[in-house]
Coordinates of C-alpha atoms in Angstrom, one line a residue:
M1 CA 7.6 16.0 25.9
L2 CA 9.2 18.6 23.7
T3 CA 12.8 17.6 23.9
R4 CA 12.8 13.9 23.5
P5 CA 11.5 11.1 21.2
V6 CA 7.8 10.6 21.3
L7 CA 5.6 7.6 22.2
Q8 CA 2.7 9.2 24.0
I9 CA 0.4 6.2 24.6
Y10 CA 1.8 5.3 28.0
C11 CA 0.6 8.5 29.7
I12 CA -2.9 8.6 28.4
G13 CA -4.4 7.6 31.8
D14 CA -2.4 9.9 34.0
S15 CA -4.9 12.7 34.5
N16 CA -7.6 12.4 37.1
D17 CA -9.8 14.6 34.9
A18 CA -11.8 12.9 32.1
L19 CA -11.3 15.8 29.7
G20 CA -7.6 15.6 30.5
R21 CA -7.5 12.0 29.5
M22 CA -9.3 12.7 26.2
L23 CA -6.9 15.4 25.5
A24 CA -4.1 13.0 26.2
V25 CA -5.6 10.6 23.7
L26 CA -5.6 13.4 21.2
R27 CA -1.9 14.1 21.9
F28 CA -1.2 10.4 21.1
W29 CA -3.4 10.7 18.0
F30 CA -1.3 13.5 16.5
T31 CA 2.0 11.9 17.3
K32 CA 1.3 8.3 16.3
D33 CA 2.2 8.8 12.7
L34 CA 5.2 11.0 13.3
K35 CA 7.4 8.8 11.0
Y36 CA 5.3 10.0 8.1
V37 CA 5.7 13.6 9.2
K38 CA 9.5 13.4 9.6
G39 CA 10.1 10.9 6.8
K40 CA 8.7 9.8 3.4
P41 CA 6.0 7.2 2.9
C42 CA 7.0 4.1 1.0
K43 CA 5.3 0.9 -0.2
P44 CA 5.5 -1.9 2.3
Y45 CA 6.0 -5.6 1.5
N46 CA 3.0 -7.7 1.0
S47 CA 2.7 -9.5 4.3
A48 CA 2.4 -13.3 4.2
L49 CA -0.2 -15.2 6.2
G50 CA 1.1 -15.8 9.7
E51 CA 3.9 -13.3 9.3
F52 CA 4.4 -11.4 12.6
F53 CA 6.4 -8.6 14.1
R54 CA 7.1 -7.8 17.8
C55 CA 9.1 -5.1 19.6
N56 CA 9.5 -3.0 22.7
W57 CA 9.8 0.7 23.4
D58 CA 11.4 1.9 26.6
V59 CA 10.4 5.5 27.4
E60 CA 10.8 7.8 30.3
D61 CA 7.6 8.6 32.1
S62 CA 8.1 12.4 32.2
S63 CA 5.2 13.9 30.1
P64 CA 2.9 15.8 32.4
P65 CA -0.9 15.4 32.2
V66 CA -2.4 17.6 29.5
L67 CA -5.1 18.9 31.9
G68 CA -5.7 18.3 35.5
D69 CA -3.5 16.6 38.1
G70 CA -2.5 13.0 38.4
P71 CA 0.3 11.1 40.1
K72 CA 3.0 9.3 38.1
V73 CA 2.3 5.8 39.5
S74 CA 1.9 2.3 38.2
A75 CA -1.6 0.9 37.5
T76 CA -1.7 -0.6 41.0
G77 CA -0.7 2.7 42.5
E78 CA 2.1 1.0 44.4
I79 CA 5.2 2.2 42.4
S80 CA 6.2 5.7 41.4
T81 CA 7.0 5.8 37.7
E82 CA 8.0 9.5 37.5
R83 CA 11.1 9.9 35.3
R84 CA 11.5 6.1 35.3
K85 CA 11.6 4.0 32.2
V86 CA 8.3 2.3 31.4
R87 CA 8.1 -0.5 28.7
V88 CA 5.6 -0.6 25.9
S89 CA 5.3 -3.9 24.0
Y90 CA 3.8 -4.5 20.6
I91 CA 2.9 -7.5 18.5
T92 CA 1.1 -7.8 15.2
E93 CA 0.3 -10.8 13.0
Q94 CA -1.1 -11.1 9.5
T95 CA -4.3 -13.0 10.4
S96 CA -5.9 -13.0 6.9
H97 CA -4.6 -12.9 3.4
H98 CA -7.9 -12.5 1.5
P99 CA -8.7 -9.9 2.5
P100 CA -5.2 -8.8 3.8
V101 CA -5.7 -8.0 7.5
S102 CA -3.3 -7.8 10.4
A103 CA -4.3 -7.8 14.1
F104 CA -2.2 -5.8 16.5
W105 CA -1.9 -5.3 20.3
V106 CA 0.0 -2.7 22.3
D107 CA 0.6 -3.3 26.0
C108 CA 2.0 -1.2 28.9
P109 CA 1.1 -3.2 31.9
V110 CA 2.8 -1.0 34.5
K111 CA 0.5 1.9 33.4
G112 CA -2.5 -0.3 32.8
I113 CA -2.9 0.7 29.2
S114 CA -3.5 -1.5 26.1
A115 CA -4.4 -0.6 22.5
Y116 CA -5.7 -3.1 19.9
G117 CA -7.4 -3.3 16.5
F118 CA -7.2 -4.7 13.0
D119 CA -5.1 -3.0 10.3
Q120 CA -6.5 -3.1 6.8
L121 CA -6.2 -0.5 4.1
S122 CA -7.9 -0.1 0.7
A123 CA -5.9 1.8 -1.9
K124 CA -7.3 3.2 -5.2
F125 CA -5.2 5.0 -7.8
T126 CA -7.0 8.2 -8.9
G127 CA -4.7 9.3 -11.7
T128 CA -2.3 11.6 -9.9
S129 CA -2.5 10.2 -6.4
V130 CA -3.5 7.1 -4.4
R131 CA -6.6 7.3 -2.2
V132 CA -6.1 5.3 1.0
T133 CA -9.2 4.3 3.0
P134 CA -9.7 2.0 6.0
G135 CA -10.8 -1.4 5.0
A136 CA -14.1 -3.0 6.1
H137 CA -12.4 -4.8 9.0
N138 CA -10.5 -1.7 10.2
L139 CA -12.9 -0.2 12.7
G140 CA -10.2 2.0 14.3
I141 CA -7.8 1.9 17.2
F142 CA -9.2 0.9 20.6
I143 CA -7.5 2.0 23.8
N144 CA -8.3 0.6 27.2
L145 CA -7.4 2.2 30.5
K146 CA -7.5 -0.6 33.0
H147 CA -7.0 1.6 36.1
R148 CA -9.7 4.1 35.0
D149 CA -12.5 1.6 35.3
N150 CA -11.7 0.1 31.9
E151 CA -12.4 3.3 30.0
E152 CA -12.3 2.4 26.3
Y153 CA -11.6 4.9 23.5
R154 CA -12.3 4.3 19.9
L155 CA -10.3 6.3 17.3
T156 CA -11.5 6.0 13.7
H157 CA -9.2 6.7 10.7
P158 CA -9.7 9.4 8.1
V159 CA -9.2 8.9 4.4
A160 CA -5.8 10.0 3.2
Q161 CA -4.2 10.8 -0.2
L162 CA -0.8 9.8 -1.2
A163 CA 0.3 12.5 -3.6
G164 CA 3.4 13.2 -5.7
M165 CA 3.3 10.1 -7.8
L166 CA 4.1 11.9 -11.0
R167 CA 6.9 14.0 -9.4
G168 CA 8.4 11.1 -7.6
S169 CA 8.2 12.9 -4.3
L170 CA 5.5 11.2 -2.2
S171 CA 3.6 13.1 0.5
V172 CA 0.5 12.4 2.6
T173 CA -2.5 14.8 2.7
V174 CA -5.7 14.3 4.6
A175 CA -9.1 15.8 3.9
D176 CA -11.7 14.0 5.9
T177 CA -13.5 13.8 9.3
C178 CA -12.7 11.3 12.0
Y179 CA -14.0 10.6 15.5
I180 CA -12.9 9.6 19.0
T181 CA -15.4 8.3 21.5
C182 CA -15.4 7.2 25.1
P183 CA -18.8 5.9 26.1
K184 CA -17.8 5.6 29.8
S185 CA -16.8 9.2 30.2
R186 CA -19.5 10.3 27.6
I187 CA -17.0 12.4 25.8
K188 CA -16.6 12.6 22.0
V189 CA -14.2 14.3 19.6
I190 CA -14.9 15.3 16.0
L191 CA -11.7 16.2 14.0
H192 CA -12.0 17.8 10.6
Y193 CA -8.9 17.8 8.3
L194 CA -8.9 20.5 5.7
E195 CA -8.1 20.0 2.0
E196 CA -5.1 21.5 0.2
G197 CA -4.9 25.2 -0.4
W198 CA -6.3 26.9 -3.6
L199 CA -2.9 26.9 -5.4
G200 CA -2.1 23.3 -4.4
K201 CA 0.0 24.1 -1.4
A202 CA -1.0 21.7 1.4
Q203 CA -2.2 23.5 4.5
N204 CA -2.4 20.4 6.6
R205 CA -4.9 22.1 8.9
V206 CA -7.1 20.4 11.4
H207 CA -9.8 21.7 13.7
G208 CA -12.0 19.9 16.1
V209 CA -14.4 20.0 19.0
V210 CA -14.5 18.0 22.2
F211 CA -18.0 17.7 23.7
S212 CA -20.3 15.7 25.9
Y213 CA -22.5 13.2 24.1
D214 CA -25.0 10.4 24.7
P215 CA -23.5 7.1 23.7
D216 CA -27.0 5.7 23.2
N217 CA -28.0 8.5 20.9
D218 CA -24.8 9.2 19.0
N219 CA -25.8 10.9 15.8
T220 CA -23.7 14.1 15.7
T221 CA -21.2 13.9 12.9
K222 CA -20.4 17.5 12.0
I223 CA -18.7 20.1 14.2
K224 CA -21.3 22.8 13.3
D225 CA -24.0 20.6 14.7
V226 CA -22.5 20.3 18.2
P227 CA -24.6 22.5 20.7
D228 CA -22.6 25.1 22.5
K229 CA -23.8 23.9 25.8
D230 CA -22.1 20.5 25.2
V231 CA -18.7 21.8 24.1
L232 CA -15.8 21.1 26.5
A233 CA -12.9 22.3 24.3
R234 CA -12.0 23.2 20.8
L235 CA -8.9 22.4 18.7
E236 CA -7.1 24.2 16.0
G237 CA -3.7 23.8 14.3
C238 CA -1.5 22.0 11.7
W239 CA -1.3 18.3 12.2
Q240 CA 2.3 18.3 10.9
D241 CA 3.3 21.2 13.1
K242 CA 1.5 22.4 16.2
V243 CA -2.0 21.8 17.6
H244 CA -3.6 23.9 20.3
Y245 CA -6.7 23.4 22.4
T246 CA -9.0 26.0 24.2
V247 CA -11.1 24.9 27.1
K248 CA -14.7 26.1 27.2
D249 CA -15.1 29.5 28.9
T250 CA -11.4 30.4 28.5
K251 CA -9.8 32.5 25.8
D252 CA -6.1 31.5 25.7
P253 CA -5.2 28.5 23.5
Q254 CA -3.0 26.0 25.2
L255 CA -0.4 23.9 23.4
L256 CA -1.5 20.3 22.9
V257 CA 1.5 19.1 20.9
D258 CA 4.4 20.5 19.0
L259 CA 5.7 18.0 16.5
N260 CA 8.8 19.9 15.4
P261 CA 11.3 18.7 18.0
L262 CA 9.8 15.2 18.3
W263 CA 11.3 12.0 16.8
P264 CA 10.0 8.4 16.8
V265 CA 11.3 6.3 19.7
P266 CA 13.7 3.6 18.4
K267 CA 12.2 0.1 18.4
I268 CA 13.9 -2.7 20.5
I269 CA 13.6 -5.9 18.5
P270 CA 14.7 -9.5 19.2
P271 CA 18.3 -10.3 18.1
E272 CA 18.2 -11.9 14.6
N273 CA 19.3 -15.3 16.1
E274 CA 16.2 -15.2 18.3
Q275 CA 13.7 -14.3 15.6
L276 CA 11.5 -17.0 14.1
T277 CA 11.3 -17.8 10.4
T278 CA 7.9 -16.1 10.3
E279 CA 9.1 -12.9 11.9
S280 CA 9.0 -10.0 9.5
R281 CA 12.6 -8.8 9.6
R282 CA 14.0 -12.4 9.3
F283 CA 11.4 -13.4 6.7
W284 CA 12.2 -10.4 4.4
H285 CA 15.9 -10.2 5.4
D286 CA 17.4 -11.2 2.0
V287 CA 15.0 -9.0 0.0
T288 CA 15.8 -6.0 2.2
D289 CA 19.6 -6.6 2.0
A290 CA 19.4 -6.7 -1.8
I291 CA 17.4 -3.4 -1.9
L292 CA 19.8 -1.7 0.5
N293 CA 22.7 -2.9 -1.8
K294 CA 20.8 -1.5 -4.8
Q295 CA 20.6 -5.0 -6.3
Y296 CA 17.1 -4.5 -7.5
G297 CA 16.9 -7.4 -9.9
Q298 CA 18.0 -9.7 -7.1
A299 CA 15.5 -8.2 -4.8
T300 CA 12.7 -8.8 -7.3
R301 CA 13.7 -12.4 -7.8
L302 CA 13.9 -13.2 -4.1
K303 CA 10.5 -11.5 -3.5
Q304 CA 8.9 -13.5 -6.3
E305 CA 10.3 -16.7 -4.8
L306 CA 8.9 -15.9 -1.4
E307 CA 5.5 -15.1 -2.9
E308 CA 5.5 -18.3 -5.0
R309 CA 6.1 -20.3 -1.8
Q310 CA 3.1 -18.7 -0.2
R311 CA 0.9 -19.6 -3.1
E312 CA 2.2 -23.2 -3.0
K313 CA 1.4 -23.4 0.7
A314 CA -2.1 -21.9 0.1
T315 CA -2.7 -24.6 -2.5
A316 CA -1.5 -27.3 -0.1
R317 CA -3.9 -26.1 2.7
K318 CA -6.8 -26.1 0.2
D319 CA -5.9 -29.6 -1.0
Q320 CA -5.7 -30.9 2.6
D321 CA -8.9 -29.0 3.7
F322 CA -6.7 -27.4 6.3
E323 CA -8.2 -24.3 8.0
W324 CA -5.4 -22.0 9.0
Q325 CA -5.6 -20.2 12.4
P326 CA -3.6 -17.3 13.7
R327 CA -1.1 -18.1 16.4
F328 CA -1.1 -14.9 18.5
F329 CA -4.8 -14.0 18.2
T330 CA -7.9 -16.1 18.7
Q331 CA -9.5 -15.4 15.3
A332 CA -8.5 -14.0 11.9
L333 CA -11.3 -11.4 12.1
M334 CA -13.7 -10.0 14.6
A335 CA -17.0 -8.3 13.7
N336 CA -16.5 -5.6 16.4
G337 CA -13.0 -4.7 15.3
R338 CA -11.4 -5.8 18.6
P339 CA -8.9 -8.7 18.3
L340 CA -8.4 -11.0 21.3
L341 CA -5.0 -12.4 22.3
S342 CA -4.6 -16.2 22.2
E343 CA -2.6 -18.0 24.9
D344 CA 0.5 -17.8 22.7
G345 CA -0.2 -14.0 22.2
Q346 CA -0.4 -13.4 25.9
T347 CA 2.8 -15.4 26.5
A348 CA 4.6 -13.5 23.8
L349 CA 3.7 -10.1 25.2
K350 CA 4.6 -11.2 28.8
R351 CA 8.0 -12.4 27.6
L352 CA 8.5 -9.1 25.7
Q353 CA 7.9 -7.2 28.9
E354 CA 10.6 -9.4 30.5
G355 CA 13.0 -9.0 27.7
N356 CA 12.7 -12.7 26.9
Y357 CA 12.4 -13.3 23.2
H358 CA 12.3 -17.1 23.2
L359 CA 9.4 -18.6 21.2
E360 CA 9.0 -22.0 19.6
E361 CA 8.6 -22.2 15.8
S362 CA 5.0 -22.6 14.7
A363 CA 3.8 -26.0 13.6
G364 CA 1.0 -24.6 11.4
M365 CA 0.8 -24.2 7.6
G366 CA 1.2 -20.5 7.4
T367 CA 4.3 -18.8 6.1

């Protein structure tokens, strides 16, 4: 784990111990935004309705369980995956423009793991920074372990601050509380991110508690309110450096994750000639090229032309009383925060697993 690129979702279900699996979820949680730890945040493009992105990651199944034992096998238990490449596939689609919401799905069938949710952010400029909060339709990341009796974990997002606007050097700070719950194993996590230091130097500290809870009476929201008898483990560390955990009735902290030697796993994307016109990298190709060539005026003009075409199509849909529907997901929004794959979405993910990128152009009136 400490000497190679990171993509820790594939090994979440390895441990035979329920606490071990929750700790593996936490290991994934602290590594999922590694690109913001290693790099600098930047403003993304404004996604167009129906725009989508898909990719694979191929990773070696070599990370040991965080706690407890567990064989490195496929979800069926028939194939050893130890030190073999496993494929994780990903697809996301802009399913709503007002409000701007994207649905996403991550799939690793050989390990029986999937993750899904809606991505929506709300940003508010506060004078010297931007406050970024989850939107109303963003209820967190949901992770399902098919071969663990369909255990489902819900991971909620904390509020973040994008600082350094005046200095021109952007950085992310977090000062909030977030939660991870698994009703089936009856284990919950409360994570508390601490604010900046007194003199403005970011500490990036996080501490937390893992404990047993009652899913039907879940009203504990603060670490100090967790009864000692329910505590399973405690966490402490820096979310941009190292995080340790200490299991109940032990004294020695154990390393959960060290981010310093880790780097994001490169994405495997379809060749450009196999990307659809609604696929993100092809859709924004000319704008991106202009930016990379420092032709900023050209980039602005091309971006404005794309956005104007979207407005024209939105007007045409309204005039024709045409109700746009997502292609890869069944609905634009879901009240429970859990998107469902459409038949096209299932096909696209299956083909991604096979390394087959062929898809027909959409006949709808999206992008």
